[in-house]
PDB file of C-alpha atoms in Angstrom:
ATOM      1  CA  MET W   1       0.000   0.000   0.000  1.00 69.00           C
ATOM      2  CA  ALA W   2       1.228   3.513  -0.759  1.00 94.00           C
ATOM      3  CA  GLY W   3       0.264   6.901   0.613  1.00 97.00           C
ATOM      4  CA  HIS W   4      -1.220   9.748  -1.403  1.00 98.00           C
ATOM      5  CA  THR W   5      -2.253  13.226  -0.280  1.00 98.00           C
ATOM      6  CA  GLU W   6      -3.677  16.252  -2.053  1.00 98.00           C
ATOM      7  CA  ASN W   7      -4.060  19.575  -0.291  1.00 98.00           C
ATOM      8  CA  GLU W   8      -4.701  23.040  -1.657  1.00 98.00           C
ATOM      9  CA  ILE W   9      -5.325  26.595  -0.566  1.00 98.00           C
ATOM     10  CA  VAL W  10      -6.141  29.867  -2.295  1.00 98.00           C
ATOM     11  CA  ILE W  11      -3.825  32.790  -1.572  1.00 98.00           C
ATOM     12  CA  ASN W  12      -5.155  36.292  -2.221  1.00 97.00           C
ATOM     13  CA  ALA W  13      -1.919  37.719  -3.612  1.00 97.00           C
ATOM     14  CA  PRO W  14      -0.276  38.247  -6.995  1.00 97.00           C
ATOM     15  CA  LEU W  15       0.940  35.076  -8.702  1.00 97.00           C
ATOM     16  CA  ASP W  16       4.502  36.413  -8.985  1.00 97.00           C
ATOM     17  CA  LEU W  17       4.655  37.023  -5.225  1.00 97.00           C
ATOM     18  CA  VAL W  18       3.231  33.585  -4.386  1.00 98.00           C
ATOM     19  CA  TRP W  19       5.697  31.906  -6.745  1.00 98.00           C
ATOM     20  CA  GLU W  20       8.649  33.933  -5.470  1.00 97.00           C
ATOM     21  CA  MET W  21       7.983  33.395  -1.764  1.00 97.00           C
ATOM     22  CA  THR W  22       7.136  29.683  -1.962  1.00 98.00           C
ATOM     23  CA  ASN W  23      10.125  28.885  -4.167  1.00 97.00           C
ATOM     24  CA  ASP W  24      12.680  30.893  -2.182  1.00 97.00           C
ATOM     25  CA  ILE W  25      14.043  27.783  -0.498  1.00 97.00           C
ATOM     26  CA  GLU W  26      16.642  29.676   1.554  1.00 97.00           C
ATOM     27  CA  ASN W  27      13.802  31.516   3.315  1.00 97.00           C
ATOM     28  CA  TRP W  28      11.659  28.466   4.066  1.00 97.00           C
ATOM     29  CA  PRO W  29      12.547  28.560   7.791  1.00 97.00           C
ATOM     30  CA  ARG W  30      10.753  31.954   7.888  1.00 96.00           C
ATOM     31  CA  LEU W  31       7.849  30.766   5.717  1.00 96.00           C
ATOM     32  CA  PHE W  32       7.162  27.341   7.275  1.00 97.00           C
ATOM     33  CA  SER W  33       6.939  26.902  11.050  1.00 95.00           C
ATOM     34  CA  GLU W  34       8.324  23.346  10.974  1.00 93.00           C
ATOM     35  CA  TYR W  35      11.743  23.988   9.402  1.00 96.00           C
ATOM     36  CA  ALA W  36      14.657  25.060  11.570  1.00 96.00           C
ATOM     37  CA  SER W  37      17.155  25.381   8.727  1.00 97.00           C
ATOM     38  CA  VAL W  38      17.862  24.771   5.070  1.00 98.00           C
ATOM     39  CA  GLU W  39      21.233  24.227   3.437  1.00 98.00           C
ATOM     40  CA  ILE W  40      21.568  24.526  -0.333  1.00 98.00           C
ATOM     41  CA  LEU W  41      23.862  21.722  -1.523  1.00 98.00           C
ATOM     42  CA  SER W  42      23.812  22.401  -5.267  1.00 98.00           C
ATOM     43  CA  ARG W  43      21.998  24.183  -8.064  1.00 97.00           C
ATOM     44  CA  ASP W  44      21.812  23.114 -11.690  1.00 97.00           C
ATOM     45  CA  GLY W  45      19.529  25.379 -13.716  1.00 96.00           C
ATOM     46  CA  ASP W  46      16.046  25.160 -12.161  1.00 97.00           C
ATOM     47  CA  THR W  47      16.997  22.153  -9.995  1.00 98.00           C
ATOM     48  CA  THR W  48      18.102  22.648  -6.409  1.00 98.00           C
ATOM     49  CA  THR W  49      19.390  19.970  -4.054  1.00 98.00           C
ATOM     50  CA  PHE W  50      19.101  20.956  -0.400  1.00 98.00           C
ATOM     51  CA  ARG W  51      19.042  19.675   3.168  1.00 97.00           C
ATOM     52  CA  LEU W  52      16.018  20.478   5.323  1.00 96.00           C
ATOM     53  CA  THR W  53      16.204  20.219   9.095  1.00 95.00           C
ATOM     54  CA  MET W  54      13.093  20.365  11.226  1.00 94.00           C
ATOM     55  CA  HIS W  55      12.658  21.732  14.715  1.00 94.00           C
ATOM     56  CA  PRO W  56      12.826  18.956  17.353  1.00 92.00           C
ATOM     57  CA  ASP W  57       9.628  16.909  17.611  1.00 86.00           C
ATOM     58  CA  GLU W  58       7.771  16.195  20.869  1.00 87.00           C
ATOM     59  CA  ASN W  59      10.376  13.506  21.685  1.00 88.00           C
ATOM     60  CA  GLY W  60      13.309  15.819  21.008  1.00 90.00           C
ATOM     61  CA  THR W  61      14.181  14.082  17.721  1.00 86.00           C
ATOM     62  CA  VAL W  62      15.518  16.339  14.970  1.00 91.00           C
ATOM     63  CA  TRP W  63      14.573  15.090  11.497  1.00 90.00           C
ATOM     64  CA  SER W  64      16.702  16.040   8.513  1.00 93.00           C
ATOM     65  CA  TRP W  65      16.834  14.897   4.899  1.00 95.00           C
ATOM     66  CA  VAL W  66      18.080  15.857   1.458  1.00 97.00           C
ATOM     67  CA  SER W  67      15.573  16.713  -1.278  1.00 98.00           C
ATOM     68  CA  GLN W  68      15.865  17.687  -4.892  1.00 98.00           C
ATOM     69  CA  ARG W  69      13.404  20.181  -6.354  1.00 98.00           C
ATOM     70  CA  THR W  70      12.888  21.312  -9.961  1.00 98.00           C
ATOM     71  CA  ALA W  71      10.791  24.405 -10.618  1.00 98.00           C
ATOM     72  CA  ASP W  72       9.087  25.061 -13.953  1.00 98.00           C
ATOM     73  CA  ARG W  73       7.909  28.676 -13.886  1.00 97.00           C
ATOM     74  CA  ASP W  74       6.279  28.476 -17.324  1.00 97.00           C
ATOM     75  CA  ALA W  75       4.159  25.465 -16.331  1.00 98.00           C
ATOM     76  CA  LEU W  76       3.617  26.790 -12.763  1.00 98.00           C
ATOM     77  CA  THR W  77       4.724  23.456 -11.314  1.00 98.00           C
ATOM     78  CA  VAL W  78       7.462  22.130  -9.087  1.00 98.00           C
ATOM     79  CA  ARG W  79       8.487  18.500  -8.784  1.00 98.00           C
ATOM     80  CA  ALA W  80      10.504  17.283  -5.829  1.00 98.00           C
ATOM     81  CA  HIS W  81      11.655  14.037  -4.304  1.00 98.00           C
ATOM     82  CA  ARG W  82      13.644  12.964  -1.296  1.00 97.00           C
ATOM     83  CA  VAL W  83      17.192  11.939  -2.107  1.00 97.00           C
ATOM     84  CA  GLU W  84      17.749  10.747   1.465  1.00 94.00           C
ATOM     85  CA  THR W  85      14.507   8.912   2.064  1.00 92.00           C
ATOM     86  CA  GLY W  86      14.844   8.145   5.784  1.00 90.00           C
ATOM     87  CA  PRO W  87      11.771   6.110   6.862  1.00 93.00           C
ATOM     88  CA  PHE W  88      10.217   6.454   3.383  1.00 95.00           C
ATOM     89  CA  GLN W  89      10.737   3.985   0.532  1.00 96.00           C
ATOM     90  CA  TYR W  90      10.131   7.044  -1.646  1.00 97.00           C
ATOM     91  CA  MET W  91       8.573  10.503  -1.370  1.00 97.00           C
ATOM     92  CA  ASP W  92       7.530  12.426  -4.490  1.00 98.00           C
ATOM     93  CA  ILE W  93       5.946  15.863  -4.275  1.00 98.00           C
ATOM     94  CA  ARG W  94       4.288  18.047  -6.893  1.00 98.00           C
ATOM     95  CA  TRP W  95       3.376  21.685  -6.313  1.00 98.00           C
ATOM     96  CA  GLU W  96       0.932  23.290  -8.752  1.00 98.00           C
ATOM     97  CA  TYR W  97      -0.102  26.924  -8.964  1.00 98.00           C
ATOM     98  CA  ALA W  98      -3.122  28.342 -10.826  1.00 98.00           C
ATOM     99  CA  GLN W  99      -4.552  31.829 -11.048  1.00 97.00           C
ATOM    100  CA  THR W 100      -8.246  31.859 -10.101  1.00 97.00           C
ATOM    101  CA  SER W 101     -10.762  34.659  -9.647  1.00 96.00           C
ATOM    102  CA  GLU W 102     -10.200  34.414  -5.863  1.00 96.00           C
ATOM    103  CA  GLY W 103      -6.390  34.410  -6.006  1.00 97.00           C
ATOM    104  CA  VAL W 104      -3.673  31.836  -6.562  1.00 98.00           C
ATOM    105  CA  ARG W 105      -4.558  28.207  -5.895  1.00 98.00           C
ATOM    106  CA  MET W 106      -1.522  26.355  -4.563  1.00 98.00           C
ATOM    107  CA  ARG W 107      -1.860  22.569  -4.549  1.00 98.00           C
ATOM    108  CA  TRP W 108       0.491  20.010  -3.021  1.00 98.00           C
ATOM    109  CA  THR W 109       0.316  16.360  -4.079  1.00 98.00           C
ATOM    110  CA  GLN W 110       2.484  13.835  -2.269  1.00 98.00           C
ATOM    111  CA  ASP W 111       2.978  10.193  -3.212  1.00 98.00           C
ATOM    112  CA  PHE W 112       5.012   8.015  -0.889  1.00 98.00           C
ATOM    113  CA  ALA W 113       5.451   4.681   0.810  1.00 97.00           C
ATOM    114  CA  MET W 114       6.911   3.949   4.204  1.00 96.00           C
ATOM    115  CA  LYS W 115       9.654   1.357   4.622  1.00 95.00           C
ATOM    116  CA  PRO W 116       8.540  -1.879   6.317  1.00 94.00           C
ATOM    117  CA  ASP W 117      10.690  -1.079   9.368  1.00 94.00           C
ATOM    118  CA  ALA W 118       9.518   2.553   9.650  1.00 92.00           C
ATOM    119  CA  PRO W 119       8.031   3.536  13.018  1.00 90.00           C
ATOM    120  CA  VAL W 120       4.688   4.394  11.323  1.00 93.00           C
ATOM    121  CA  ASP W 121       2.707   3.000   8.397  1.00 96.00           C
ATOM    122  CA  ASP W 122       1.336   4.624   5.222  1.00 97.00           C
ATOM    123  CA  THR W 123      -2.076   5.282   6.787  1.00 97.00           C
ATOM    124  CA  TRP W 124      -0.589   7.076   9.796  1.00 96.00           C
ATOM    125  CA  MET W 125       1.724   9.145   7.589  1.00 96.00           C
ATOM    126  CA  THR W 126      -1.127  10.071   5.230  1.00 98.00           C
ATOM    127  CA  ARG W 127      -3.129  11.454   8.172  1.00 97.00           C
ATOM    128  CA  ASN W 128      -0.046  13.245   9.510  1.00 95.00           C
ATOM    129  CA  ILE W 129       0.830  14.847   6.161  1.00 97.00           C
ATOM    130  CA  ASN W 130      -2.765  15.947   5.573  1.00 98.00           C
ATOM    131  CA  ARG W 131      -3.000  17.511   9.033  1.00 97.00           C
ATOM    132  CA  ASN W 132       0.383  19.223   8.793  1.00 96.00           C
ATOM    133  CA  SER W 133      -0.112  20.403   5.195  1.00 97.00           C
ATOM    134  CA  ARG W 134      -3.293  22.255   6.189  1.00 97.00           C
ATOM    135  CA  VAL W 135      -1.462  24.011   9.035  1.00 97.00           C
ATOM    136  CA  GLN W 136       1.548  24.954   6.910  1.00 98.00           C
ATOM    137  CA  MET W 137      -0.547  26.082   3.935  1.00 98.00           C
ATOM    138  CA  ALA W 138      -2.651  28.374   6.132  1.00 98.00           C
ATOM    139  CA  LEU W 139       0.503  29.851   7.653  1.00 98.00           C
ATOM    140  CA  ILE W 140       2.050  30.354   4.212  1.00 98.00           C
ATOM    141  CA  ARG W 141      -1.163  31.943   2.917  1.00 98.00           C
ATOM    142  CA  ASP W 142      -1.265  34.348   5.861  1.00 98.00           C
ATOM    143  CA  ARG W 143       2.386  35.336   5.486  1.00 97.00           C
ATOM    144  CA  ILE W 144       2.118  35.909   1.730  1.00 98.00           C
ATOM    145  CA  GLU W 145      -1.142  37.853   2.032  1.00 97.00           C
ATOM    146  CA  GLN W 146       0.424  40.011   4.747  1.00 97.00           C
ATOM    147  CA  ARG W 147       3.384  40.740   2.452  1.00 95.00           C
ATOM    148  CA  ALA W 148       0.992  41.551  -0.415  1.00 95.00           C
ATOM    149  CA  ARG W 149      -0.949  43.997   1.781  1.00 92.00           C
ATOM    150  CA  ARG W 150       2.286  45.748   2.788  1.00 89.00           C
ATOM    151  CA  ALA W 151       3.274  46.046  -0.873  1.00 81.00           C
ATOM    152  CA  ASP W 152      -0.105  47.659  -1.642  1.00 75.00           C
ATOM    153  CA  GLU W 153       0.144  50.259   1.140  1.00 69.00           C
ATOM    154  CA  PRO W 154       0.968  53.720  -0.156  1.00 64.00           C
ATOM    155  CA  ALA W 155       4.308  55.138   0.903  1.00 53.00           C
ATOM    156  CA  ALA W 156       4.100  57.527   3.834  1.00 48.00           C
ATOM    157  CA  MET W 157       3.932  61.142   2.681  1.00 44.00           C
ATOM    158  CA  ALA W 158       6.787  63.336   3.861  1.00 45.00           C
ATOM    159  CA  ASP W 159       5.857  66.626   5.564  1.00 43.00           C
TER     160      ASP W 159
END
């Protein structure tokens, strides 16, 4: 059995801002609440290989892994996969962006399978990813919309 999740949110901000902020990997620790740090390992065109490190979990465990991510601005998609899979047999992620009348719809699709000796199974991880994705997407939406509002504010008039 494999795991599959699909989560999406609409962000009321310009597409260019949404794309820029969500694909600025170096700033992910300020965009996501779960990441403590990111280290860029290499770049090759639109493909970035990087190490993500999370904040300690409730047991004090710090999770870290290497991922590779390829952005396609023209297609408004990003494909990523874990290079260091940890407890996963594989983890593939697709981000899709679409302009709608309400704003930019950002959708995350994750396909994965847990290793037989992993501490949790596919069903548990599916629930965990769905729960966490909703939290992170709402946080990202709020941060991007706040930035968009600041950009729209007129400059203060000098006396």
